[in-house]
Tab-separated table of C-alpha atoms in Angstrom:
chain	number	residue	atom	x	y	z
A	955	MET	CA	0.000	0.000	0.000
A	956	ASP	CA	1.436	3.361	-1.009
A	957	THR	CA	1.889	6.041	1.612
A	958	LEU	CA	0.842	9.557	0.676
A	959	THR	CA	3.152	12.352	1.803
A	960	HIS	CA	3.212	16.120	1.682
A	961	ALA	CA	5.738	18.601	2.911
A	962	ALA	CA	4.248	21.682	4.496
A	963	SER	CA	1.497	24.246	4.593
A	964	ALA	CA	3.100	26.289	1.818
A	965	ALA	CA	2.076	23.536	-0.625
A	966	HIS	CA	-1.440	24.917	-0.515
A	967	VAL	CA	-2.085	27.837	-2.831
A	968	ALA	CA	-4.432	30.436	-1.385
A	969	GLY	CA	-7.497	31.022	-3.523
A	970	GLN	CA	-7.044	27.857	-5.558
A	971	LYS	CA	-10.134	26.422	-7.234
A	972	TYR	CA	-11.545	23.126	-6.021
A	973	ALA	CA	-13.360	20.838	-8.463
A	974	GLY	CA	-14.149	17.898	-6.173
A	975	PRO	CA	-17.242	17.134	-4.089
A	976	PRO	CA	-17.931	19.391	-1.093
A	977	VAL	CA	-16.571	18.243	2.253
A	978	ARG	CA	-17.931	18.407	5.782
A	979	MET	CA	-15.389	18.973	8.554
A	980	ILE	CA	-16.335	17.495	11.923
A	981	VAL	CA	-14.556	19.132	14.862
A	982	LEU	CA	-14.685	17.216	18.133
A	983	ALA	CA	-14.761	19.798	20.938
A	984	GLY	CA	-16.407	17.880	23.775
A	985	ARG	CA	-15.000	16.954	27.148
A	986	HIS	CA	-13.912	13.467	28.163
A	987	PRO	CA	-16.767	12.188	30.368
A	988	ARG	CA	-14.410	10.837	33.030
A	989	GLU	CA	-11.703	13.476	33.049
A	990	THR	CA	-11.353	17.118	34.045
A	991	ASP	CA	-9.240	19.456	31.966
A	992	ALA	CA	-6.553	21.300	33.892
A	993	LEU	CA	-5.941	23.754	31.032
A	994	ALA	CA	-9.622	24.744	30.938
A	995	ARG	CA	-9.667	25.167	34.723
A	996	ARG	CA	-6.598	27.392	34.656
A	997	PHE	CA	-8.288	29.753	32.209
A	998	GLY	CA	-11.627	29.558	34.002
A	999	MET	CA	-13.384	27.909	31.065
A	1000	SER	CA	-15.885	25.067	31.075
A	1001	HIS	CA	-14.306	23.551	27.954
A	1002	LYS	CA	-10.758	23.468	26.636
A	1003	CYS	CA	-11.983	24.475	23.180
A	1004	LEU	CA	-12.749	27.965	24.578
A	1005	VAL	CA	-9.306	28.529	26.140
A	1006	PRO	CA	-7.630	31.602	24.586
A	1007	LEU	CA	-4.720	30.951	22.235
A	1008	ASP	CA	-2.939	33.726	20.367
A	1009	GLY	CA	-5.841	36.095	20.952
A	1010	ARG	CA	-8.674	33.760	19.947
A	1011	PRO	CA	-10.467	30.737	21.434
A	1012	LEU	CA	-8.557	27.545	20.773
A	1013	VAL	CA	-11.239	26.044	18.540
A	1014	ALA	CA	-11.371	29.214	16.407
A	1015	HIS	CA	-8.009	28.356	14.826
A	1016	VAL	CA	-9.078	25.009	13.368
A	1017	LEU	CA	-12.494	26.389	12.391
A	1018	GLN	CA	-10.929	29.353	10.575
A	1019	THR	CA	-8.592	27.081	8.598
A	1020	ALA	CA	-11.484	24.825	7.615
A	1021	ALA	CA	-13.910	27.649	6.839
A	1022	ILE	CA	-11.617	29.312	4.289
A	1023	HIS	CA	-10.633	26.074	2.548
A	1024	PRO	CA	-12.312	25.844	-0.869
A	1025	ALA	CA	-13.347	22.199	-0.335
A	1026	VAL	CA	-15.048	22.630	3.020
A	1027	GLU	CA	-18.684	23.667	2.676
A	1028	SER	CA	-20.013	22.378	5.979
A	1029	LEU	CA	-18.716	22.526	9.553
A	1030	ALA	CA	-20.149	20.450	12.391
A	1031	ILE	CA	-18.818	21.070	15.887
A	1032	SER	CA	-19.520	18.305	18.392
A	1033	VAL	CA	-19.671	19.670	21.945
A	1034	GLU	CA	-21.790	19.548	25.076
A	1035	ARG	CA	-24.844	21.800	24.970
A	1036	GLU	CA	-23.555	23.910	27.874
A	1037	ALA	CA	-20.765	25.187	25.604
A	1038	PHE	CA	-23.087	26.240	22.773
A	1039	GLU	CA	-23.357	29.833	23.944
A	1040	GLY	CA	-19.598	30.332	24.028
A	1041	LEU	CA	-19.244	28.843	20.558
A	1042	PHE	CA	-21.947	31.013	18.991
A	1043	ASP	CA	-19.569	33.980	19.240
A	1044	VAL	CA	-16.803	31.986	17.565
A	1045	LEU	CA	-19.057	30.900	14.700
A	1046	SER	CA	-20.351	34.426	14.155
A	1047	GLN	CA	-16.814	35.570	13.289
A	1048	LEU	CA	-16.086	32.863	10.715
A	1049	PRO	CA	-16.107	33.656	6.979
A	1050	GLY	CA	-19.629	33.581	5.540
A	1051	ARG	CA	-19.160	30.836	2.945
A	1052	GLY	CA	-20.682	27.441	3.769
A	1053	ILE	CA	-22.665	26.379	6.807
A	1054	ALA	CA	-21.689	25.678	10.405
A	1055	LYS	CA	-23.697	23.938	13.065
A	1056	LEU	CA	-23.335	22.796	16.655
A	1057	VAL	CA	-24.150	19.160	17.419
A	1058	GLU	CA	-24.578	17.929	20.963
A	1059	ALA	CA	-21.749	15.540	21.876
A	1060	ARG	CA	-22.664	11.945	22.672
A	1061	GLU	CA	-21.296	9.703	25.408
A	1062	ASN	CA	-18.391	8.401	23.318
A	1063	LEU	CA	-16.204	9.401	20.410
A	1064	VAL	CA	-17.791	7.129	17.827
A	1065	ASP	CA	-21.366	8.198	18.500
A	1066	SER	CA	-20.308	11.856	18.510
A	1067	VAL	CA	-18.757	11.469	15.062
A	1068	LEU	CA	-21.764	9.632	13.675
A	1069	ALA	CA	-24.166	12.256	15.067
A	1070	ALA	CA	-22.121	15.072	13.521
A	1071	ALA	CA	-22.176	13.276	10.148
A	1072	GLN	CA	-25.970	13.027	9.989
A	1073	GLY	CA	-27.546	14.799	7.021
A	1074	TRP	CA	-24.366	14.679	4.923
A	1075	ASP	CA	-23.703	12.204	2.107
A	1076	GLY	CA	-20.289	13.318	0.836
A	1077	PRO	CA	-16.678	13.187	2.047
A	1078	LEU	CA	-15.929	13.916	5.693
A	1079	LEU	CA	-12.891	15.106	7.602
A	1080	VAL	CA	-12.683	14.583	11.360
A	1081	THR	CA	-10.342	16.392	13.721
A	1082	THR	CA	-10.244	17.820	17.240
A	1083	ALA	CA	-10.726	21.323	18.609
A	1084	ASP	CA	-7.160	21.373	19.949
A	1085	HIS	CA	-5.666	20.923	16.455
A	1086	ALA	CA	-4.860	24.657	16.376
A	1087	LEU	CA	-1.969	24.213	13.936
A	1088	LEU	CA	-4.017	22.469	11.243
A	1089	THR	CA	-2.935	23.683	7.798
A	1090	PRO	CA	-4.755	23.907	4.449
A	1091	ALA	CA	-2.138	21.536	3.018
A	1092	SER	CA	-3.109	18.885	5.549
A	1093	ILE	CA	-6.718	19.182	4.431
A	1094	ASP	CA	-5.547	18.928	0.801
A	1095	ALA	CA	-3.580	15.759	1.547
A	1096	MET	CA	-6.442	14.045	3.371
A	1097	ILE	CA	-8.900	14.798	0.556
A	1098	ALA	CA	-6.386	13.560	-2.047
A	1099	ALA	CA	-5.999	10.291	-0.134
A	1100	LEU	CA	-9.666	9.529	-0.732
A	1101	ASP	CA	-8.933	9.187	-4.456
A	1102	SER	CA	-7.500	5.738	-3.694
A	1103	SER	CA	-9.080	4.794	-0.356
A	1104	GLU	CA	-12.335	4.757	1.538
A	1105	ALA	CA	-10.800	6.255	4.666
A	1106	ALA	CA	-7.479	7.792	5.659
A	1107	PHE	CA	-5.640	8.777	8.810
A	1108	ALA	CA	-2.735	11.174	9.316
A	1109	MET	CA	0.549	10.286	11.013
A	1110	ALA	CA	3.800	12.250	11.368
A	1111	PRO	CA	7.298	10.729	11.567
A	1112	ARG	CA	9.104	11.136	14.877
A	1113	ASP	CA	11.941	13.237	13.382
A	1114	ALA	CA	9.464	15.708	11.879
A	1115	VAL	CA	7.474	15.927	15.120
A	1116	LEU	CA	10.557	16.535	17.261
A	1117	ALA	CA	11.837	19.136	14.790
A	1118	ALA	CA	8.626	21.124	15.290
A	1119	HIS	CA	8.192	20.321	18.983
A	1120	PRO	CA	11.318	18.914	20.685
A	1121	GLN	CA	9.452	18.305	23.968
A	1122	HIS	CA	6.701	16.200	22.371
A	1123	ALA	CA	5.428	13.932	25.141
A	1124	HIS	CA	2.714	11.839	23.495
A	1125	PRO	CA	3.664	8.236	22.638
A	1126	PHE	CA	4.930	7.273	19.218
A	1127	LEU	CA	3.704	4.117	17.512
A	1128	GLU	CA	6.672	2.021	16.431
A	1129	PHE	CA	6.749	0.310	13.031
A	1130	ALA	CA	9.461	-1.451	11.074
A	1131	ASP	CA	10.024	1.682	8.994
A	1132	GLY	CA	10.104	4.100	11.925
A	1133	ALA	CA	8.043	5.715	14.661
A	1134	TYR	CA	4.998	7.890	14.031
A	1135	ALA	CA	2.685	10.116	16.034
A	1136	SER	CA	-1.037	10.460	15.443
A	1137	CYS	CA	-2.154	13.790	13.982
A	1138	ASN	CA	-5.783	13.391	15.095
A	1139	LEU	CA	-6.962	13.942	11.537
A	1140	TYR	CA	-9.113	11.451	9.653
A	1141	ALA	CA	-10.972	11.344	6.332
A	1142	ALA	CA	-13.851	9.244	5.043
A	1143	ALA	CA	-15.170	9.087	1.490
A	1144	ASP	CA	-18.764	9.151	2.765
A	1145	PRO	CA	-20.721	8.420	5.967
A	1146	GLU	CA	-20.766	4.686	5.156
A	1147	ALA	CA	-16.961	4.698	5.274
A	1148	LEU	CA	-17.156	5.972	8.851
A	1149	ARG	CA	-17.495	2.397	10.001
A	1150	ALA	CA	-13.711	2.569	10.333
A	1151	VAL	CA	-14.180	4.716	13.441
A	1152	GLU	CA	-15.673	1.672	15.170
A	1153	VAL	CA	-12.026	0.782	15.829
A	1154	PHE	CA	-12.051	3.660	18.308
A	1155	ARG	CA	-15.266	2.735	20.168
A	1156	GLY	CA	-14.469	2.880	23.857
A	1157	GLY	CA	-12.375	6.032	23.534
A	1158	GLY	CA	-8.666	6.657	23.538
A	1159	ARG	CA	-6.114	7.471	20.878
A	1160	PHE	CA	-5.353	4.959	18.157
A	1161	ALA	CA	-1.713	4.900	19.225
A	1162	GLY	CA	-2.481	4.443	22.905
A	1163	ASN	CA	-5.679	2.391	22.922
A	1164	ALA	CA	-4.515	-1.233	23.120
A	1165	LEU	CA	-8.060	-2.596	22.913
A	1166	GLY	CA	-8.770	-0.611	19.761
A	1167	VAL	CA	-5.526	-1.793	18.193
A	1168	LEU	CA	-6.326	-5.388	19.163
A	1169	ARG	CA	-9.774	-5.175	17.569
A	1170	ALA	CA	-8.360	-3.770	14.371
A	1171	PHE	CA	-5.225	-5.852	13.959
A	1172	GLY	CA	-6.093	-9.135	15.654
A	1173	PHE	CA	-3.816	-10.856	18.176
A	1174	VAL	CA	-1.145	-12.070	15.737
A	1175	ASN	CA	-0.902	-8.706	14.022
A	1176	LEU	CA	-0.701	-6.944	17.385
A	1177	ILE	CA	2.258	-9.148	18.362
A	1178	MET	CA	3.929	-8.281	15.044
A	1179	LEU	CA	3.450	-4.599	15.812
A	1180	ARG	CA	4.941	-5.063	19.265
A	1181	LEU	CA	7.927	-6.717	17.615
A	1182	ARG	CA	8.090	-3.869	15.082
A	1183	ALA	CA	7.751	-6.437	12.316
A	1184	SER	CA	5.377	-4.417	10.119
A	1185	SER	CA	5.847	-1.129	8.308
A	1186	LEU	CA	3.161	1.525	8.619
A	1187	SER	CA	1.824	0.747	5.142
A	1188	ASP	CA	1.897	-3.038	5.743
A	1189	ALA	CA	0.123	-2.656	9.068
A	1190	THR	CA	-2.523	-0.471	7.422
A	1191	GLU	CA	-2.993	-3.113	4.733
A	1192	ARG	CA	-3.620	-5.698	7.466
A	1193	VAL	CA	-6.225	-3.473	9.077
A	1194	SER	CA	-7.841	-2.856	5.684
A	1195	ARG	CA	-8.246	-6.583	5.085
A	1196	ARG	CA	-9.586	-7.164	8.575
A	1197	ILE	CA	-12.306	-4.513	8.426
A	1198	GLY	CA	-13.031	-4.880	4.695
A	1199	GLN	CA	-12.261	-1.267	3.903
A	1200	ARG	CA	-9.435	0.430	2.013
A	1201	LEU	CA	-7.518	2.563	4.518
A	1202	LYS	CA	-4.580	4.812	3.728
A	1203	PRO	CA	-1.945	6.381	5.976
A	1204	VAL	CA	-1.172	10.005	5.156
A	1205	VAL	CA	2.324	10.883	6.331
A	1206	MET	CA	2.653	14.530	7.314
A	1207	LEU	CA	6.198	15.844	6.980
A	1208	ASP	CA	5.066	18.954	8.841
A	1209	GLY	CA	5.551	17.653	12.381
A	1210	SER	CA	3.469	20.458	13.881
A	1211	GLN	CA	0.401	18.548	12.703
A	1212	ALA	CA	0.897	16.114	15.590
A	1213	LEU	CA	0.818	18.854	18.248
A	1214	ASP	CA	-2.322	18.847	20.386
A	1215	VAL	CA	-2.939	21.742	22.766
A	1216	ASP	CA	-3.723	19.882	25.958
A	1217	ASP	CA	-1.577	21.417	28.717
A	1218	ASP	CA	0.430	24.531	29.579
A	1219	HIS	CA	3.500	23.292	27.725
A	1220	THR	CA	1.761	22.482	24.436
A	1221	HIS	CA	-0.288	25.662	24.748
A	1222	ALA	CA	2.931	27.709	24.860
A	1223	ALA	CA	4.450	25.695	21.997
A	1224	ALA	CA	1.402	26.185	19.766
A	1225	GLU	CA	1.313	29.895	20.522
A	1226	ALA	CA	4.989	30.233	19.575
A	1227	LEU	CA	4.490	28.335	16.306
A	1228	LEU	CA	1.424	30.404	15.411
A	1229	SER	CA	3.418	33.556	16.071
A	1230	LEU	CA	6.239	32.297	13.846
A	1231	ARG	CA	3.796	31.521	11.045
A	1232	GLY	CA	2.384	35.024	11.331
A	1233	GLU	CA	5.823	36.614	11.134
A	1234	LEU	CA	6.831	34.560	8.094
A	1235	ALA	CA	3.550	35.261	6.323
A	1236	ARG	CA	4.156	39.016	6.651
A	1237	THR	CA	7.501	38.900	4.845
A	1238	PRO	CA	7.904	38.657	1.028
A	1239	SER	CA	9.896	35.421	1.241
A	1240	GLY	CA	7.814	34.080	4.122
A	1241	PRO	CA	5.931	31.258	2.336
A	1242	ASP	CA	9.143	29.830	0.838
A	1243	ARG	CA	10.935	30.049	4.197
A	1244	LEU	CA	8.024	28.370	5.934
A	1245	TYR	CA	8.013	25.587	3.344
A	1246	ARG	CA	11.733	24.952	3.883
A	1247	ALA	CA	11.408	25.100	7.672
A	1248	LEU	CA	8.595	22.577	7.825
A	1249	GLY	CA	9.608	20.386	4.907
């Protein structure tokens, strides 16, 4: 199975035309039902998605990137009803093209995704509210992956992640061809293809949820993973055969795509990277410099 790669956000050309089917972006902004969020508490917010980052609520960054992308015509934000009021202000400041709606979060990740997909019959992208560094090029790459798959998931190589964020603390998933971090970004060709998210029922990250990995890979395949006997593409092929669906790994060479804002440290790191992007974008050679820095 081929692995799709892209280099950096500068690969996306602002204002480019999009000829494919419209896409709905689902942004998961709810709270974990059994956990409290220290970052939200520190800022006096009910939800982490409303924590300020670089002058705007955290979730506003991912929503802005999605709202201005030519492929994204629908936004669905999954969150508890108590956060609706705070998010109305965020939505009112988004660009006017397309539609955006709030969907009440369900008790688990899978049901929240399925609820947010209701009423849509085209391609879907799924990400999280703390993906503040999401780039248009990442959206491009995920949509392109659906040309040869029913569903896709984004991973970033360890070297690229550590180049963008040397203190990255989340676990890497080891394969024969290297270690990768989840980018919390998924694509499905249509709602039917969302059956792949059943792998995640019960919660947890793909990289850290042993039960989810066991369900997807089977016992023998899980042992092979533990022994680092499979490459990322080979392991994905095994999962594809097991669930009867063509999956594709999308390798992000921009390591910032694996940075989640979930504590004080990652909050500061994301703010610094957003500031750097802003500085580079304001200089004539900024896009080229950004491409080289991230690629």
